Short mmCIF file of C-alpha atoms and ligand atoms in Angstrom, two decimals:
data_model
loop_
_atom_site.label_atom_id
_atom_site.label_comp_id
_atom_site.label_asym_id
_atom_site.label_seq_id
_atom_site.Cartn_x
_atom_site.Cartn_y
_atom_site.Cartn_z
CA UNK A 1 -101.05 -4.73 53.83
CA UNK A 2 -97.87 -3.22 55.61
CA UNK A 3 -97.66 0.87 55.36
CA UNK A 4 -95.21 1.57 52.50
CA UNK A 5 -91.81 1.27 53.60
CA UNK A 6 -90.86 4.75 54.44
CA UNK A 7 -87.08 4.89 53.45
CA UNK A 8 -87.64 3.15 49.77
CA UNK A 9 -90.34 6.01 49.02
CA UNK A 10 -88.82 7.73 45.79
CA UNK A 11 -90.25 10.83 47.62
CA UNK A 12 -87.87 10.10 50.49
CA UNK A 13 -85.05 9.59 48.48
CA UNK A 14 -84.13 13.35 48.06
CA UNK A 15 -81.54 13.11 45.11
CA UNK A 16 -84.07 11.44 43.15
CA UNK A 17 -87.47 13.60 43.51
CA UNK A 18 -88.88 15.09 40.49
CA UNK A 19 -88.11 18.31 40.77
CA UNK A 20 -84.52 17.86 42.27
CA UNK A 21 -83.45 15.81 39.24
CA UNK A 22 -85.46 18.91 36.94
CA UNK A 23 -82.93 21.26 38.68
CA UNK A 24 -80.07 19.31 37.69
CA UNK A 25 -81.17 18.72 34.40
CA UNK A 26 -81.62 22.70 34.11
CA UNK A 27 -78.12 23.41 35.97
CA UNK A 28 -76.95 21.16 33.23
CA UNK A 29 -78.46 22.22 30.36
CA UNK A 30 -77.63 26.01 31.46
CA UNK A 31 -73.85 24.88 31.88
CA UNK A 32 -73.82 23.32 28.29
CA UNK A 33 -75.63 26.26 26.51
CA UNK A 34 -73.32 28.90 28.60
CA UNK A 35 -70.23 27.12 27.38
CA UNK A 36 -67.56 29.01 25.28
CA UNK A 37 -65.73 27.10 23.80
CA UNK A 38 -64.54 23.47 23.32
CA UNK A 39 -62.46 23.01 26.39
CA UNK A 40 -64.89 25.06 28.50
CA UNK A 41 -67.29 22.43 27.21
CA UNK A 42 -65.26 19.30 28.30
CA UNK A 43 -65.25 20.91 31.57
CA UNK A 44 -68.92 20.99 31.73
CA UNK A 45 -69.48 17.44 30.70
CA UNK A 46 -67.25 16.56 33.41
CA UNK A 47 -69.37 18.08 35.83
CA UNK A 48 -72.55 17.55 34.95
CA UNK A 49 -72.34 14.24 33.10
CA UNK A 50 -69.37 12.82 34.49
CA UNK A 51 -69.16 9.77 36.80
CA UNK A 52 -69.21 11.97 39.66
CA UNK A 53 -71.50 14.28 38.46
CA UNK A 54 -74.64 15.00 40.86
CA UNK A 55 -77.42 13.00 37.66
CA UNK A 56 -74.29 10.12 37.61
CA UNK A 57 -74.65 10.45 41.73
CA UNK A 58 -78.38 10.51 41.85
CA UNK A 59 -78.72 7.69 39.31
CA UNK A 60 -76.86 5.22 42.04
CA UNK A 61 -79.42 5.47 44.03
CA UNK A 62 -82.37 3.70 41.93
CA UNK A 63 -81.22 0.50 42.61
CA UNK A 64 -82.15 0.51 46.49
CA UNK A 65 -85.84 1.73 45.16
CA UNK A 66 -88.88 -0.49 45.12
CA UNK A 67 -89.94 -1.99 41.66
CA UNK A 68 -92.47 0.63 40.88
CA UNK A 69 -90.62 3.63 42.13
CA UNK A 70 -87.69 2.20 40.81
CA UNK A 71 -89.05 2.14 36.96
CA UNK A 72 -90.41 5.65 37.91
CA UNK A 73 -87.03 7.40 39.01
CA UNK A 74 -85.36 5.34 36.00
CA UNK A 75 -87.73 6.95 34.16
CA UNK A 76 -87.04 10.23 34.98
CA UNK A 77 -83.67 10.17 35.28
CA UNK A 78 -82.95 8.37 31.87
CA UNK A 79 -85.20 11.39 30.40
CA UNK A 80 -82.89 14.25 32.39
CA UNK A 81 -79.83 12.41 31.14
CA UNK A 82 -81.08 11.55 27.91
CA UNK A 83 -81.54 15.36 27.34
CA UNK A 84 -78.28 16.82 28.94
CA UNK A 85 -76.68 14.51 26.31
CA UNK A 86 -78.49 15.20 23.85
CA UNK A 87 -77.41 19.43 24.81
CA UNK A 88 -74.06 17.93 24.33
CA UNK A 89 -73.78 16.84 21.40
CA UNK A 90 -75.63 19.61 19.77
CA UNK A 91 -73.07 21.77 21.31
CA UNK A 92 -70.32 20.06 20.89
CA UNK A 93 -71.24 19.74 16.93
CA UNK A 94 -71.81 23.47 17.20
CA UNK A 95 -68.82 24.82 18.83
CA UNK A 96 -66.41 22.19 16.32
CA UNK A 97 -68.15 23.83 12.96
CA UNK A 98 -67.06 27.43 14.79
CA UNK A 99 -63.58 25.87 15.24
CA UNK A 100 -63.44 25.01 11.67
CA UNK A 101 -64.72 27.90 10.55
CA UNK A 102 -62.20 30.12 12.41
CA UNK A 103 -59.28 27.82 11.23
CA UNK A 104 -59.96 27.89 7.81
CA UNK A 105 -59.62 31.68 8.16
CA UNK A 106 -57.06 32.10 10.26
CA UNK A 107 -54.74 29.56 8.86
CA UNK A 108 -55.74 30.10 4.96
CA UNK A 109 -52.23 30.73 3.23
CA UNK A 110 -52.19 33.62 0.85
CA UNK A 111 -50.63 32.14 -2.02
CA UNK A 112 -50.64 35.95 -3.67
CA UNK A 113 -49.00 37.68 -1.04
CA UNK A 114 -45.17 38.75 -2.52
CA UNK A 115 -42.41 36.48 -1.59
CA UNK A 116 -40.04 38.25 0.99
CA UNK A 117 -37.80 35.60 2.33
CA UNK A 118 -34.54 36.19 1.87
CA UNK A 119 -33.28 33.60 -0.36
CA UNK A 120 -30.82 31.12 0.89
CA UNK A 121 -27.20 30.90 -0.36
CA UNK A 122 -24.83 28.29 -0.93
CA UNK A 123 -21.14 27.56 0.45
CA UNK A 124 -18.63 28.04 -2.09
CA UNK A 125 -17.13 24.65 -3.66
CA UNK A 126 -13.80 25.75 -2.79
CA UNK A 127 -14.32 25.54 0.96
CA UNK A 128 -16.64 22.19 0.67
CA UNK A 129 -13.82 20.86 -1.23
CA UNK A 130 -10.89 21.73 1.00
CA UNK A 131 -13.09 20.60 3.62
CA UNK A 132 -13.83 17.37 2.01
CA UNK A 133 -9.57 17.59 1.65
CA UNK A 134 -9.05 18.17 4.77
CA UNK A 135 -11.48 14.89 6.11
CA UNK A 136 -9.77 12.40 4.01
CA UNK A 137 -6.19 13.60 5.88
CA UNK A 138 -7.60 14.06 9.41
CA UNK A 139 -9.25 10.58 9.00
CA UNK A 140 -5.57 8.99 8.42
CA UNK A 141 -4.77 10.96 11.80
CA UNK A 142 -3.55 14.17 9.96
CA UNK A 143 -4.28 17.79 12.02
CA UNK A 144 -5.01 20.50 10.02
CA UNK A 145 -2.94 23.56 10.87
CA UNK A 146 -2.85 27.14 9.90
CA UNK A 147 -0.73 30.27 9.16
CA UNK A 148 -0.64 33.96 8.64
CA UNK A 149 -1.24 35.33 4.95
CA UNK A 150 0.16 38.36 5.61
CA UNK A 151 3.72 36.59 6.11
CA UNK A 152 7.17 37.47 7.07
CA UNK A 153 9.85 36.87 3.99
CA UNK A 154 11.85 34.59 5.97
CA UNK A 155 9.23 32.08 6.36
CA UNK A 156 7.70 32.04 3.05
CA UNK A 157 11.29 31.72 0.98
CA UNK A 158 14.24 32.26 3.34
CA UNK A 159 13.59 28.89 5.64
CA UNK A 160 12.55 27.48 2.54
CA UNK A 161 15.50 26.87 1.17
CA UNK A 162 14.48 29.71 -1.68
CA UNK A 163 17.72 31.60 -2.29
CA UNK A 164 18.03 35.51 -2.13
CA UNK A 165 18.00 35.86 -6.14
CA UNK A 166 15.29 33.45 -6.93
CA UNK A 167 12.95 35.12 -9.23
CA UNK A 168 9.79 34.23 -7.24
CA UNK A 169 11.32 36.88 -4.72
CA UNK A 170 10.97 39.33 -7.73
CA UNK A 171 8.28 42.18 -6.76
CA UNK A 172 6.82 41.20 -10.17
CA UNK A 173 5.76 37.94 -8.55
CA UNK A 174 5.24 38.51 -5.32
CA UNK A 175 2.75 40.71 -3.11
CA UNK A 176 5.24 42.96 -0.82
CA UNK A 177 3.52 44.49 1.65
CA UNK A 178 6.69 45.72 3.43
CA UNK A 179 10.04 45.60 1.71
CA UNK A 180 13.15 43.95 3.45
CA UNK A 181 15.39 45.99 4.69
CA UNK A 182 18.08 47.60 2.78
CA UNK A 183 20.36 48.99 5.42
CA UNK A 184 22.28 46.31 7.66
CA UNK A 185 20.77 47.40 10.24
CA UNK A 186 17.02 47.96 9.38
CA UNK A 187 15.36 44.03 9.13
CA UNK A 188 16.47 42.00 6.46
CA UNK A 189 12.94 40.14 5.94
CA UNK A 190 10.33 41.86 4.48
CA UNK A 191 6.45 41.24 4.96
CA UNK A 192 5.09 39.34 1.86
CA UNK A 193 1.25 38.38 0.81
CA UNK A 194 2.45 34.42 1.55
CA UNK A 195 2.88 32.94 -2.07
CA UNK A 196 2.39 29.74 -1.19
CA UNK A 197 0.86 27.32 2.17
CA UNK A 198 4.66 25.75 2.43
CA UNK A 199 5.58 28.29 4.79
CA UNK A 200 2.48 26.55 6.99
CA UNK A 201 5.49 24.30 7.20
CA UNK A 202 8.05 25.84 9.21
CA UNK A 203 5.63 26.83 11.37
CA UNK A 204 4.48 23.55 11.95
CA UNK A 205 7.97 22.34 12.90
CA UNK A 206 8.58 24.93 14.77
CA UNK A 207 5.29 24.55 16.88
CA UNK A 208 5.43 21.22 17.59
CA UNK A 209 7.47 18.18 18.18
CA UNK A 210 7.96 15.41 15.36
CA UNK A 211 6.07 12.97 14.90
CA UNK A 212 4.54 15.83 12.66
CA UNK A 213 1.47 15.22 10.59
CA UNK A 214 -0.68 17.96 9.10
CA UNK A 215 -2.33 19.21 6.40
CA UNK A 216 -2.87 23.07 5.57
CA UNK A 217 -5.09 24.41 3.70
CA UNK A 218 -4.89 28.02 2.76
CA UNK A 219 -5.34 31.07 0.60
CA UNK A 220 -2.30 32.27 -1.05
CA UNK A 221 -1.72 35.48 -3.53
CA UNK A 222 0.76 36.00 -6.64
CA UNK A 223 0.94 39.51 -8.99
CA UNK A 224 -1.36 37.55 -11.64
CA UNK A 225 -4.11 39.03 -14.14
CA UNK A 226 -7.16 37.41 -13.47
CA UNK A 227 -8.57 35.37 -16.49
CA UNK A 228 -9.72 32.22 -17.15
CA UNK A 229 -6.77 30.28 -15.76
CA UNK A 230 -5.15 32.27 -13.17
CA UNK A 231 -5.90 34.43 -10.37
CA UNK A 232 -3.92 36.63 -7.66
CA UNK A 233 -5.60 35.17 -5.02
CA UNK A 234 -5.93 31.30 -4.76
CA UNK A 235 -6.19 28.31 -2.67
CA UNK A 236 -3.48 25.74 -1.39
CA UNK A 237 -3.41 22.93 0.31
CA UNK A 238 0.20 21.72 1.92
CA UNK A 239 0.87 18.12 3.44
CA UNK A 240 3.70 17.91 5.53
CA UNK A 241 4.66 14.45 7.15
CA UNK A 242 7.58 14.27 9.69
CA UNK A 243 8.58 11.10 11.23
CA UNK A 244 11.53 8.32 11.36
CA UNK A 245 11.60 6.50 8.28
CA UNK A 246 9.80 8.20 6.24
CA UNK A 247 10.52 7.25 2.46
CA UNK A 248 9.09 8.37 -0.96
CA UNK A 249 6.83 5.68 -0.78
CA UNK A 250 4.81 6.92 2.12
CA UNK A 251 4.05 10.25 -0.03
CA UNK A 252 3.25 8.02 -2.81
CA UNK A 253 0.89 5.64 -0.81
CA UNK A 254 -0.46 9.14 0.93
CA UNK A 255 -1.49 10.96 -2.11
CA UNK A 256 -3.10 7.75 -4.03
CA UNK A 257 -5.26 6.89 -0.89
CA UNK A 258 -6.31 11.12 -1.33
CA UNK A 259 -6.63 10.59 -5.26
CA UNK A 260 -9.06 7.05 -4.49
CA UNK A 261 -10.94 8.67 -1.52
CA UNK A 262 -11.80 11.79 -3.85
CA UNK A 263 -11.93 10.42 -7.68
CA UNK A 264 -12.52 6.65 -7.17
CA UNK A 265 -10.60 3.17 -6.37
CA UNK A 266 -8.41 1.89 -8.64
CA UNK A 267 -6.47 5.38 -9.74
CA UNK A 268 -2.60 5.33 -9.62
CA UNK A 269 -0.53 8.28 -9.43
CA UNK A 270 2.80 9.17 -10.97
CA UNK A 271 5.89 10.78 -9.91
CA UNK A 272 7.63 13.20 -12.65
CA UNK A 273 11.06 14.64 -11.45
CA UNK A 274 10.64 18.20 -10.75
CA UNK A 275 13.17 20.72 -8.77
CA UNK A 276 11.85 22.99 -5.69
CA UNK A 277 14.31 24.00 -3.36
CA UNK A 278 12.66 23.00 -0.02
CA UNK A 279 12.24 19.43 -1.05
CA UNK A 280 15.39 16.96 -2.53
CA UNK A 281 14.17 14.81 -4.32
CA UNK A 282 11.40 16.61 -5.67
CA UNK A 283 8.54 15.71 -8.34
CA UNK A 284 5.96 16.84 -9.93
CA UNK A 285 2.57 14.50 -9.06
CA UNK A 286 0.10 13.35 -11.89
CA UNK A 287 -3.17 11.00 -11.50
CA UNK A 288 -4.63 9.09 -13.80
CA UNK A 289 -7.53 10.48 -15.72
CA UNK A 290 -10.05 9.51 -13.25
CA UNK A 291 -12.55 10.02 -16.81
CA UNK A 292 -11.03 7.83 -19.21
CA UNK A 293 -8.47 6.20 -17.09
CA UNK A 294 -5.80 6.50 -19.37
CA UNK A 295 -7.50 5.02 -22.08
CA UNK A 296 -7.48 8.32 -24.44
CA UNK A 297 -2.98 8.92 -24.30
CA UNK A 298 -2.43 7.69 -27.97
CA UNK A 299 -5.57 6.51 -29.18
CA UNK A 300 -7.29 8.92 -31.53
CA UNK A 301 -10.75 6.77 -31.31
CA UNK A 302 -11.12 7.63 -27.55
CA UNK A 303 -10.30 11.24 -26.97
CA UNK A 304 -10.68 12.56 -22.96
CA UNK A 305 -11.59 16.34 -22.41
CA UNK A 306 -10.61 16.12 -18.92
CA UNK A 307 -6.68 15.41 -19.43
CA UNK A 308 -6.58 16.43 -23.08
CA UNK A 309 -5.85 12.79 -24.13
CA UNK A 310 -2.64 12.77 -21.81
CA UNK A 311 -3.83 9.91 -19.82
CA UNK A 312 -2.59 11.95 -16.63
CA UNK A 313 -4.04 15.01 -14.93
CA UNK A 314 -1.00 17.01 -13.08
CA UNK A 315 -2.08 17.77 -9.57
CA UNK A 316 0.83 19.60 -7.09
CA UNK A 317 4.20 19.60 -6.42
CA UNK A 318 5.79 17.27 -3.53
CA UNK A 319 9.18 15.61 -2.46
CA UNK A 320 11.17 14.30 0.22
CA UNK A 321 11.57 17.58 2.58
CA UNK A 322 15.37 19.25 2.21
CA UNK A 323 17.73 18.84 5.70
CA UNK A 324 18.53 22.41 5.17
CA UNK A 325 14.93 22.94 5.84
CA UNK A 326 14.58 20.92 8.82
CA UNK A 327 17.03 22.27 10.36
CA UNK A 328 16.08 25.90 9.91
CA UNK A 329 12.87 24.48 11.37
CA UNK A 330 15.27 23.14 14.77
CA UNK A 331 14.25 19.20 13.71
CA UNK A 332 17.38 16.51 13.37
CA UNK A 333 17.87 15.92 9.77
CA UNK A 334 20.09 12.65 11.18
CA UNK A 335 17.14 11.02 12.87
CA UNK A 336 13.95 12.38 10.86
CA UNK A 337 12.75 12.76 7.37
CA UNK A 338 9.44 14.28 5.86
CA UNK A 339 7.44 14.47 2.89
CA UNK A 340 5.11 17.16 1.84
CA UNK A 341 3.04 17.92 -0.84
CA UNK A 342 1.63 20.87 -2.37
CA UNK A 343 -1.41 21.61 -4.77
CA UNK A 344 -4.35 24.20 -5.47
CA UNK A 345 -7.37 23.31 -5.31
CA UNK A 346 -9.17 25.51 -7.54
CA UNK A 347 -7.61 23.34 -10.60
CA UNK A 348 -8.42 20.56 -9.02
CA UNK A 349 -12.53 22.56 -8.51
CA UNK A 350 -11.87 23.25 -12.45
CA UNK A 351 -11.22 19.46 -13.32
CA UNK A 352 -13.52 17.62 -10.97
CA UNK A 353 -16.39 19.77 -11.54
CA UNK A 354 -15.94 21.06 -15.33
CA UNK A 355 -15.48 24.52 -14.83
CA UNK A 356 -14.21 26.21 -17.79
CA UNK A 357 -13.67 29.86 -16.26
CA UNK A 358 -11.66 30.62 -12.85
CA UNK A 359 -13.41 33.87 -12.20
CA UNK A 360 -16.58 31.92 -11.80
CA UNK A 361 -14.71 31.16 -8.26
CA UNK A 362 -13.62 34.68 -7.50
CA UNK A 363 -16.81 36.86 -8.38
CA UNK A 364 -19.43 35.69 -6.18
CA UNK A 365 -22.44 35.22 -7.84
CA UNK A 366 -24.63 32.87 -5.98
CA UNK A 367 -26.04 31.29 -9.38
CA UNK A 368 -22.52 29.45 -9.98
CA UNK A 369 -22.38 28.21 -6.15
CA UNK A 370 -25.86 27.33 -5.80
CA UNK A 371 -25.95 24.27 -7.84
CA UNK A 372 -23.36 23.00 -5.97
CA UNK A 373 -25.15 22.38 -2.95
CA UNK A 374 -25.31 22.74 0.58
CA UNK A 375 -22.78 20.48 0.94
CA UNK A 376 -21.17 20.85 4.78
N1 DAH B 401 4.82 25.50 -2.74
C1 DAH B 401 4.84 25.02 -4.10
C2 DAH B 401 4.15 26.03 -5.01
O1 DAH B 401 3.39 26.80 -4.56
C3 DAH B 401 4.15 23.71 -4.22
C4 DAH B 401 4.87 22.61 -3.51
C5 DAH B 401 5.85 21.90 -4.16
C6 DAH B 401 4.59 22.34 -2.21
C7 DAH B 401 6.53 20.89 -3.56
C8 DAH B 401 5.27 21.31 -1.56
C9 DAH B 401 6.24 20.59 -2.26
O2 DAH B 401 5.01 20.96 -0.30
O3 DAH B 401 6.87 19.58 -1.64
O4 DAH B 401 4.38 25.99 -6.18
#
């Protein structure tokens, strides 16, 4: 019989003698048990159990063994193995019920604890519906443009076309917050609270060069009680188109694409003749009852809330813009003409929404704007 070959002896193979693989076993065992926490544990298992671990390293080399030594080592090793995984998952199962436990506490929710956020408010329908206004112009190309509300005379009736004596000039109807002058030389035009956004369009035409189309939206301020109809301060919105060729029918075609886009296809609008003194011809603008569609003007069986059974809901004031105000406003009444169109938008709030009381709008109480969303 040939001496045992030397280098196949499991006793040779020094990775693989009994007590080595006992002291990685232990190294192992004392890495699991001395491990924190879960990530400090996935650390150890990469060391110690891991492809390249020194058991994982040792365990290569059974295969070069003898038979007999071979099912010896295997022996051994699948026992050390065996019981560093077993350490594993005991810990593992451990340290997860600790996680648990500690989430469950630190994450419970106090559903008694008193409720401290501040709570959220609401944008006030006016703005979303200028805003919603001022998209359905500035989608048909429209800019939206701005002016002072404290305002010089001059542009709020003078270039207007608003004579000296007209009774809107009266300090019972207007806002003076400086008085024109009453010496010749001391500055004829007074500082007014603007009583209207058409002054938005003089400064328009003065800004810029025609083609001109804008839309301005804008608070305003008259000497009126506040009650359920009126109040001193308001909202306006003013359309001004300048351009060659501009007719009636433009304004017409305008407004009834803004009447659809906000109340619904199918809605005509009418023209009533009206006098301002800024626009010749002027007219007075109705829709149709976007509720009963005029179904409810002279039929008792079908009355309509919304326009009172006219059929027609007035909305603004508009007409063909006067030469005498395009030229105060330095634009060639020969070669261009404009239309513009004026309305307030808290009637239109009051009709479109069914709200019976104006100083819902002005006092501020979150419960009336709340449930009208957060609309942006
Ligand atoms: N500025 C007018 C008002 O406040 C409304 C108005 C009427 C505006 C006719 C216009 C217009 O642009 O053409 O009563």
């Amino acid at each position: 019989m040939s001496a045992p070959n030397k280098s196949y002896d499991p006793v040779e193979v020094e990775a693989l003698k009994p007590e080595e693989i006992e002291r990685m076993r232990d190294e192992a065992l004392a890495a699991v048990a001395a491990a924190a926490d879960l990530d400090a544990l996935r650390e150890v298992k990469a060391a110690h159990a891991g492809d390249r671990s020194p058991l994982a390293l040792a365990n290569r080399e059974i295969g070069a063994l003898p038979p007999q030594a071979k099912a010896e080592a295997g022996k051994r090793m699948g026992m050390a193995r065996g019981a560093v995984n077993k350490a594993f998952a005991a810990r593992q199962a451990e340290l997860e019920a600790e996680r648990d436990a500690r989430v469950l506490v630190e994450e419970a929710v106090d559903v008694t604890l008193p409720y401290d956020r501040t709570p959220a408010g609401a944008r006030h329908p006016i703005t979303t519906l200028s805003e919603r206004i001022e998209d359905v112009f500035v989608a048909m190309g429209y800019e939206v443009a701005e002016g002072p509300e404290v305002e010089a005379e001059w542009f709020n009736f003078d270039a207007l076309n608003i004579a000296q004596d007209h009774p809107a000039r009266a300090m019972q109807d207007t806002l003076f917050v400086q008085a024109p002058g009453k010496k010749a030389k001391e500055a004829e035009s007074g500082v007014v609270l603007r009583t209207h956004t058409s002054p938005v369009q003089v400064r328009t035409m003065l800004d810029r060069e025609p083609p001109v189309y804008v839309i301005c939206p804008g608070r305003v301020y008259r000497m009126d009680e506040l009650d359920a109809t009126h109040t001193p301060v308001f909202t306006q919105v003013e359309l001004l188109a300048i351009d060659e060729g501009l007719t009636m029918a433009d304004l017409k075609g305008t407004i009834e694409h803004m009447v659809r886009s906000l109340f619904g296809e199918g809605l005509t609008t009418r023209l009533r003749p009206n006098y301002f003194p800024f626009t010749e011809p002027s007219a007075e603008l109705d829709m149709q009852c976007y509720v009963c569609r005029g179904e409810s003007a002279g039929n008792p069986d079908r009355p309509c809330r919304t326009c009172s059974s006219e059929g027609w809901i007035e909305l603004g004031g508009c007409g063909m813009v006067n030469p005498r105000v395009l030229t105060a406003a330095g634009i060639d009444p020969e070669k261009y003409s404009g239309f513009a169109f004026g309305f307030g938008i808290e009637r239109l709030l009051m009709f479109r929404h069914s709200v019976e009381d104006m100083r819902d709008m002005v006092e501020g109480d979150v419960r009336f704007t709340r449930p009208f969303g957060m609309e942006i």
